[in-house]
């Protein structure tokens, strides 16, 4: 067995506020004392600085165990790009991870594989850990294109970022049909795709394939998490809806601790 530590990552999307962070930190204080899992919270970027200050001032023991991240970043470092936030800016306000290529960004904000690869590069250039999201739509699954779609998403990252692309990265398998629908992938479906992703990475580097965390995301909740997290190639979860309820989020962390 590999020594990969579980990562439980909260993706708040366009939800939450400083008070939610406070509730989650209060809930997690006793859960994270032993360093057995990693926990990440990705609030809307505007809240990063305030949440980081709260963590450091009011929850000191948690502050080196719980990381903060952003949900996207600009592909650009600086310049005339109205409304954008660079990796350096996010880092200054406490982010150490950035979610890249979430299916909502791909579908609703027209982020192509090429744009996602640029954003991935922007993360690496700032020493930020990208969490690359990949996953198929229902139609792609039903027409047996799941592996081809995911392979293309991974390949475009490698074409832009080189064979070492995944040495400092996390990958999240998020079937689009499972996100926010209440219908998660089965543990078998998840394991099958996670294994495929790890094998893809292994062709580039056996060491990276052994070390990289591959998270599952899509309607993870306390009643399906144990079975999914128990799969050999599942190293934790990217949690949307259930990360907005502090008690459920804590429960997911506890499940990961005993997985
Ligand atoms: P969900 O979202 O847990 O609400 O399905 C997961 C995600 O989009 O990362």
mmCIF file of C-alpha atoms and ligand atoms in Angstrom:
data_model
loop_
_atom_site.group_PDB
_atom_site.id
_atom_site.type_symbol
_atom_site.label_atom_id
_atom_site.label_comp_id
_atom_site.label_asym_id
_atom_site.label_seq_id
_atom_site.Cartn_x
_atom_site.Cartn_y
_atom_site.Cartn_z
ATOM 1 C CA UNK A 1 0.000 0.000 0.000
ATOM 2 C CA UNK A 2 1.151 3.487 -0.725
ATOM 3 C CA UNK A 3 1.579 6.029 2.032
ATOM 4 C CA UNK A 4 -0.642 8.626 0.369
ATOM 5 C CA UNK A 5 -2.510 10.712 2.924
ATOM 6 C CA UNK A 6 -6.193 11.397 2.316
ATOM 7 C CA UNK A 7 -7.138 14.911 1.275
ATOM 8 C CA UNK A 8 -10.623 16.224 1.955
ATOM 9 C CA UNK A 9 -11.188 19.424 -0.015
ATOM 10 C CA UNK A 10 -14.159 21.744 0.287
ATOM 11 C CA UNK A 11 -15.294 23.534 -2.859
ATOM 12 C CA UNK A 12 -17.762 26.160 -1.691
ATOM 13 C CA UNK A 13 -18.469 27.445 -5.220
ATOM 14 C CA UNK A 14 -20.513 30.696 -5.035
ATOM 15 C CA UNK A 15 -21.581 30.054 -1.429
ATOM 16 C CA UNK A 16 -20.472 30.645 2.118
ATOM 17 C CA UNK A 17 -18.910 33.495 4.046
ATOM 18 C CA UNK A 18 -16.523 34.122 6.927
ATOM 19 C CA UNK A 19 -19.096 32.766 9.383
ATOM 20 C CA UNK A 20 -19.206 29.399 7.593
ATOM 21 C CA UNK A 21 -15.421 29.197 7.899
ATOM 22 C CA UNK A 22 -15.784 29.906 11.604
ATOM 23 C CA UNK A 23 -18.330 27.102 11.995
ATOM 24 C CA UNK A 24 -16.150 24.645 10.089
ATOM 25 C CA UNK A 25 -13.021 25.514 12.054
ATOM 26 C CA UNK A 26 -14.872 25.144 15.355
ATOM 27 C CA UNK A 27 -16.194 21.769 14.196
ATOM 28 C CA UNK A 28 -12.779 20.521 13.008
ATOM 29 C CA UNK A 29 -10.647 21.629 15.956
ATOM 30 C CA UNK A 30 -10.547 18.215 17.558
ATOM 31 C CA UNK A 31 -10.678 16.187 14.353
ATOM 32 C CA UNK A 32 -7.425 17.413 12.881
ATOM 33 C CA UNK A 33 -5.178 17.255 15.907
ATOM 34 C CA UNK A 34 -3.346 14.093 14.836
ATOM 35 C CA UNK A 35 -2.275 15.136 11.303
ATOM 36 C CA UNK A 36 -3.617 11.898 9.820
ATOM 37 C CA UNK A 37 -5.432 13.587 6.915
ATOM 38 C CA UNK A 38 -5.107 16.831 4.992
ATOM 39 C CA UNK A 39 -8.007 19.257 4.811
ATOM 40 C CA UNK A 40 -8.451 22.090 2.372
ATOM 41 C CA UNK A 41 -11.106 24.795 2.219
ATOM 42 C CA UNK A 42 -11.684 26.708 -1.046
ATOM 43 C CA UNK A 43 -14.000 29.647 -0.352
ATOM 44 C CA UNK A 44 -14.804 32.398 -2.867
ATOM 45 C CA UNK A 45 -11.449 34.185 -3.293
ATOM 46 C CA UNK A 46 -12.695 37.429 -1.765
ATOM 47 C CA UNK A 47 -12.891 35.723 1.634
ATOM 48 C CA UNK A 48 -9.405 34.186 1.627
ATOM 49 C CA UNK A 49 -7.636 36.957 3.512
ATOM 50 C CA UNK A 50 -10.274 37.237 6.244
ATOM 51 C CA UNK A 51 -10.515 33.492 6.654
ATOM 52 C CA UNK A 52 -6.757 33.171 6.850
ATOM 53 C CA UNK A 53 -6.668 35.840 9.563
ATOM 54 C CA UNK A 54 -9.443 34.063 11.481
ATOM 55 C CA UNK A 55 -7.565 30.778 11.246
ATOM 56 C CA UNK A 56 -4.348 32.304 12.524
ATOM 57 C CA UNK A 57 -5.906 34.442 15.244
ATOM 58 C CA UNK A 58 -8.693 32.230 16.602
ATOM 59 C CA UNK A 59 -7.711 28.680 15.608
ATOM 60 C CA UNK A 60 -3.936 28.709 15.897
ATOM 61 C CA UNK A 61 -3.529 24.915 16.355
ATOM 62 C CA UNK A 62 -5.478 24.342 13.126
ATOM 63 C CA UNK A 63 -3.543 26.840 11.071
ATOM 64 C CA UNK A 64 -0.708 24.569 9.986
ATOM 65 C CA UNK A 65 -3.019 21.599 9.360
ATOM 66 C CA UNK A 66 -5.831 23.143 7.396
ATOM 67 C CA UNK A 67 -4.971 24.725 4.051
ATOM 68 C CA UNK A 68 -6.828 27.303 2.008
ATOM 69 C CA UNK A 69 -7.290 27.324 -1.726
ATOM 70 C CA UNK A 70 -8.973 29.185 -4.569
ATOM 71 C CA UNK A 71 -11.550 27.874 -7.036
ATOM 72 C CA UNK A 72 -9.893 29.278 -10.152
ATOM 73 C CA UNK A 73 -7.183 31.769 -11.132
ATOM 74 C CA UNK A 74 -6.189 33.864 -14.091
ATOM 75 C CA UNK A 75 -3.981 32.280 -16.716
ATOM 76 C CA UNK A 76 -2.174 35.642 -16.752
ATOM 77 C CA UNK A 77 0.323 36.998 -14.236
ATOM 78 C CA UNK A 78 -0.587 40.676 -14.612
ATOM 79 C CA UNK A 79 -1.797 43.286 -17.057
ATOM 80 C CA UNK A 80 -4.997 44.601 -18.610
ATOM 81 C CA UNK A 81 -7.303 41.697 -17.716
ATOM 82 C CA UNK A 82 -10.294 43.265 -15.987
ATOM 83 C CA UNK A 83 -11.768 41.198 -13.192
ATOM 84 C CA UNK A 84 -8.999 38.580 -13.068
ATOM 85 C CA UNK A 85 -7.005 37.424 -10.027
ATOM 86 C CA UNK A 86 -3.480 36.109 -10.458
ATOM 87 C CA UNK A 87 -1.914 33.179 -8.675
ATOM 88 C CA UNK A 88 0.460 35.538 -6.862
ATOM 89 C CA UNK A 89 -2.491 37.547 -5.508
ATOM 90 C CA UNK A 90 -4.282 34.423 -4.292
ATOM 91 C CA UNK A 91 -1.106 33.194 -2.665
ATOM 92 C CA UNK A 92 -0.573 36.502 -0.869
ATOM 93 C CA UNK A 93 -4.014 36.088 0.704
ATOM 94 C CA UNK A 94 -3.464 32.554 1.926
ATOM 95 C CA UNK A 95 -4.123 30.142 -0.951
ATOM 96 C CA UNK A 96 -1.765 27.226 -1.373
ATOM 97 C CA UNK A 97 -4.002 25.207 -3.738
ATOM 98 C CA UNK A 98 -6.140 26.203 -6.715
ATOM 99 C CA UNK A 99 -8.924 24.156 -8.332
ATOM 100 C CA UNK A 100 -8.330 24.195 -12.082
ATOM 101 C CA UNK A 101 -10.686 23.039 -14.822
ATOM 102 C CA UNK A 102 -13.762 22.393 -12.720
ATOM 103 C CA UNK A 103 -16.561 21.256 -15.044
ATOM 104 C CA UNK A 104 -18.636 24.322 -14.122
ATOM 105 C CA UNK A 105 -15.778 26.544 -15.374
ATOM 106 C CA UNK A 106 -15.442 24.430 -18.505
ATOM 107 C CA UNK A 107 -19.187 24.388 -19.271
ATOM 108 C CA UNK A 108 -20.386 27.788 -18.013
ATOM 109 C CA UNK A 109 -17.287 29.921 -18.598
ATOM 110 C CA UNK A 110 -16.024 28.279 -21.789
ATOM 111 C CA UNK A 111 -12.702 27.061 -20.423
ATOM 112 C CA UNK A 112 -11.181 24.778 -23.050
ATOM 113 C CA UNK A 113 -8.515 22.172 -22.370
ATOM 114 C CA UNK A 114 -5.978 24.747 -23.625
ATOM 115 C CA UNK A 115 -7.163 27.427 -21.193
ATOM 116 C CA UNK A 116 -7.134 24.897 -18.366
ATOM 117 C CA UNK A 117 -3.556 23.928 -19.295
ATOM 118 C CA UNK A 118 -2.530 27.626 -19.152
ATOM 119 C CA UNK A 119 -4.137 28.008 -15.735
ATOM 120 C CA UNK A 120 -2.389 24.856 -14.560
ATOM 121 C CA UNK A 121 0.897 26.413 -15.748
ATOM 122 C CA UNK A 122 0.065 29.647 -13.904
ATOM 123 C CA UNK A 123 -0.350 27.634 -10.675
ATOM 124 C CA UNK A 124 2.957 25.836 -11.068
ATOM 125 C CA UNK A 125 4.814 29.055 -11.836
ATOM 126 C CA UNK A 126 3.618 30.476 -8.495
ATOM 127 C CA UNK A 127 4.305 27.338 -6.467
ATOM 128 C CA UNK A 128 0.575 26.761 -6.028
ATOM 129 C CA UNK A 129 -0.739 23.212 -6.057
ATOM 130 C CA UNK A 130 -3.275 22.759 -8.870
ATOM 131 C CA UNK A 131 -6.230 20.427 -8.323
ATOM 132 C CA UNK A 132 -7.006 19.455 -11.893
ATOM 133 C CA UNK A 133 -10.626 18.377 -12.374
ATOM 134 C CA UNK A 134 -11.429 15.896 -15.126
ATOM 135 C CA UNK A 135 -14.637 14.054 -15.896
ATOM 136 C CA UNK A 136 -17.126 13.008 -18.520
ATOM 137 C CA UNK A 137 -20.696 14.134 -19.179
ATOM 138 C CA UNK A 138 -23.552 11.649 -19.020
ATOM 139 C CA UNK A 139 -23.706 11.532 -22.808
ATOM 140 C CA UNK A 140 -19.980 10.815 -22.999
ATOM 141 C CA UNK A 141 -20.351 7.991 -20.490
ATOM 142 C CA UNK A 142 -23.315 6.520 -22.304
ATOM 143 C CA UNK A 143 -21.448 6.574 -25.602
ATOM 144 C CA UNK A 144 -18.384 4.981 -23.984
ATOM 145 C CA UNK A 145 -16.135 7.981 -24.392
ATOM 146 C CA UNK A 146 -15.242 8.326 -20.696
ATOM 147 C CA UNK A 147 -11.627 7.209 -20.980
ATOM 148 C CA UNK A 148 -11.010 9.069 -24.244
ATOM 149 C CA UNK A 149 -12.339 12.343 -22.810
ATOM 150 C CA UNK A 150 -10.274 12.042 -19.646
ATOM 151 C CA UNK A 151 -7.160 11.044 -21.569
ATOM 152 C CA UNK A 152 -7.538 14.154 -23.735
ATOM 153 C CA UNK A 153 -7.934 16.377 -20.668
ATOM 154 C CA UNK A 154 -4.766 14.915 -19.119
ATOM 155 C CA UNK A 155 -2.810 14.970 -22.380
ATOM 156 C CA UNK A 156 -3.409 18.672 -22.944
ATOM 157 C CA UNK A 157 -1.935 19.370 -19.492
ATOM 158 C CA UNK A 158 1.175 17.347 -20.349
ATOM 159 C CA UNK A 159 1.553 18.992 -23.762
ATOM 160 C CA UNK A 160 1.680 22.422 -22.125
ATOM 161 C CA UNK A 161 3.433 21.558 -18.854
ATOM 162 C CA UNK A 162 5.728 18.664 -19.706
ATOM 163 C CA UNK A 163 6.056 15.131 -18.372
ATOM 164 C CA UNK A 164 6.705 16.409 -14.834
ATOM 165 C CA UNK A 165 3.363 18.253 -14.878
ATOM 166 C CA UNK A 166 1.775 16.107 -12.196
ATOM 167 C CA UNK A 167 4.753 15.965 -9.805
ATOM 168 C CA UNK A 168 3.206 18.755 -7.704
ATOM 169 C CA UNK A 169 -0.473 18.436 -8.424
ATOM 170 C CA UNK A 170 -3.671 16.753 -7.366
ATOM 171 C CA UNK A 171 -6.177 15.293 -9.829
ATOM 172 C CA UNK A 172 -9.897 15.126 -9.089
ATOM 173 C CA UNK A 173 -12.148 12.772 -11.001
ATOM 174 C CA UNK A 174 -15.522 14.474 -11.129
ATOM 175 C CA UNK A 175 -18.093 12.863 -13.413
ATOM 176 C CA UNK A 176 -20.205 15.807 -14.588
ATOM 177 C CA UNK A 177 -23.423 13.802 -14.171
ATOM 178 C CA UNK A 178 -22.633 13.269 -10.472
ATOM 179 C CA UNK A 179 -21.940 16.889 -9.525
ATOM 180 C CA UNK A 180 -24.691 18.429 -7.431
ATOM 181 C CA UNK A 181 -27.170 15.769 -8.559
ATOM 182 C CA UNK A 182 -27.247 13.592 -5.470
ATOM 183 C CA UNK A 183 -26.267 10.659 -7.705
ATOM 184 C CA UNK A 184 -22.631 9.773 -7.055
ATOM 185 C CA UNK A 185 -20.609 7.333 -9.112
ATOM 186 C CA UNK A 186 -20.547 3.846 -7.652
ATOM 187 C CA UNK A 187 -17.337 2.914 -5.899
ATOM 188 C CA UNK A 188 -16.566 0.539 -8.813
ATOM 189 C CA UNK A 189 -17.064 3.280 -11.407
ATOM 190 C CA UNK A 190 -14.857 5.618 -9.399
ATOM 191 C CA UNK A 191 -12.106 3.044 -8.912
ATOM 192 C CA UNK A 192 -12.105 2.140 -12.605
ATOM 193 C CA UNK A 193 -11.491 5.746 -13.680
ATOM 194 C CA UNK A 194 -9.060 6.502 -10.840
ATOM 195 C CA UNK A 195 -7.000 3.490 -11.852
ATOM 196 C CA UNK A 196 -7.026 4.682 -15.462
ATOM 197 C CA UNK A 197 -5.792 8.124 -14.358
ATOM 198 C CA UNK A 198 -3.027 6.636 -12.214
ATOM 199 C CA UNK A 199 -1.931 4.430 -15.098
ATOM 200 C CA UNK A 200 -1.812 7.489 -17.375
ATOM 201 C CA UNK A 201 0.462 9.252 -14.867
ATOM 202 C CA UNK A 202 2.571 6.104 -14.460
ATOM 203 C CA UNK A 203 3.488 6.234 -18.139
ATOM 204 C CA UNK A 204 5.092 9.620 -17.388
ATOM 205 C CA UNK A 205 6.595 8.808 -13.981
ATOM 206 C CA UNK A 206 6.137 5.772 -11.742
ATOM 207 C CA UNK A 207 7.124 7.805 -8.671
ATOM 208 C CA UNK A 208 4.591 10.538 -9.391
ATOM 209 C CA UNK A 209 1.878 7.949 -10.059
ATOM 210 C CA UNK A 210 2.545 6.422 -6.663
ATOM 211 C CA UNK A 211 2.513 9.760 -4.859
ATOM 212 C CA UNK A 212 -0.213 11.742 -6.588
ATOM 213 C CA UNK A 213 -3.507 12.142 -4.811
ATOM 214 C CA UNK A 214 -6.534 11.386 -6.976
ATOM 215 C CA UNK A 215 -9.719 12.704 -5.385
ATOM 216 C CA UNK A 216 -13.247 11.714 -6.231
ATOM 217 C CA UNK A 217 -15.879 14.458 -6.480
ATOM 218 C CA UNK A 218 -19.593 14.349 -7.234
ATOM 219 C CA UNK A 219 -22.330 14.077 -4.597
ATOM 220 C CA UNK A 220 -20.026 12.743 -1.881
ATOM 221 C CA UNK A 221 -21.858 12.656 1.447
ATOM 222 C CA UNK A 222 -21.483 10.839 4.772
ATOM 223 C CA UNK A 223 -23.544 7.874 3.555
ATOM 224 C CA UNK A 224 -21.520 7.044 0.417
ATOM 225 C CA UNK A 225 -18.044 8.282 1.369
ATOM 226 C CA UNK A 226 -16.744 5.237 3.252
ATOM 227 C CA UNK A 227 -17.242 2.921 0.296
ATOM 228 C CA UNK A 228 -15.755 5.347 -2.214
ATOM 229 C CA UNK A 229 -12.756 6.292 -0.035
ATOM 230 C CA UNK A 230 -12.013 2.589 0.540
ATOM 231 C CA UNK A 231 -11.100 2.095 -3.134
ATOM 232 C CA UNK A 232 -7.354 1.615 -3.629
ATOM 233 C CA UNK A 233 -6.914 4.520 -6.058
ATOM 234 C CA UNK A 234 -9.195 6.998 -4.288
ATOM 235 C CA UNK A 235 -7.237 9.349 -2.025
ATOM 236 C CA UNK A 236 -10.011 11.562 -0.713
ATOM 237 C CA UNK A 237 -12.769 13.795 -1.982
ATOM 238 C CA UNK A 238 -13.567 17.147 -3.529
ATOM 239 C CA UNK A 239 -16.743 18.072 -1.737
ATOM 240 C CA UNK A 240 -19.315 20.618 -2.901
ATOM 241 C CA UNK A 241 -22.743 20.586 -1.240
ATOM 242 C CA UNK A 242 -21.701 18.614 1.848
ATOM 243 C CA UNK A 243 -18.842 21.044 2.538
ATOM 244 C CA UNK A 244 -21.354 23.806 3.284
ATOM 245 C CA UNK A 245 -22.672 21.953 6.336
ATOM 246 C CA UNK A 246 -20.005 21.931 8.997
ATOM 247 C CA UNK A 247 -21.254 18.761 10.735
ATOM 248 C CA UNK A 248 -21.352 16.805 7.452
ATOM 249 C CA UNK A 249 -17.945 18.089 6.435
ATOM 250 C CA UNK A 250 -16.515 16.998 9.774
ATOM 251 C CA UNK A 251 -18.130 13.583 9.320
ATOM 252 C CA UNK A 252 -16.430 13.228 5.929
ATOM 253 C CA UNK A 253 -13.087 14.074 7.536
ATOM 254 C CA UNK A 254 -13.709 11.432 10.213
ATOM 255 C CA UNK A 255 -14.577 8.856 7.536
ATOM 256 C CA UNK A 256 -11.325 9.649 5.701
ATOM 257 C CA UNK A 257 -9.385 9.267 8.951
ATOM 258 C CA UNK A 258 -10.661 5.754 9.436
ATOM 259 C CA UNK A 259 -10.571 4.727 5.748
HETATM 260 P P1 LIG B 1 -21.045 18.214 -5.119
HETATM 261 O O1 LIG B 1 -19.940 19.067 -5.902
HETATM 262 O O2 LIG B 1 -20.360 17.538 -3.970
HETATM 263 O O3 LIG B 1 -22.068 19.232 -4.673
HETATM 264 O O4 LIG B 1 -21.605 17.231 -6.094
HETATM 265 C C1 LIG B 1 -18.652 18.563 -6.104
HETATM 266 C C2 LIG B 1 -17.842 19.529 -6.943
HETATM 267 O O5 LIG B 1 -18.394 20.154 -7.843
HETATM 268 O O6 LIG B 1 -16.627 19.683 -6.712
#
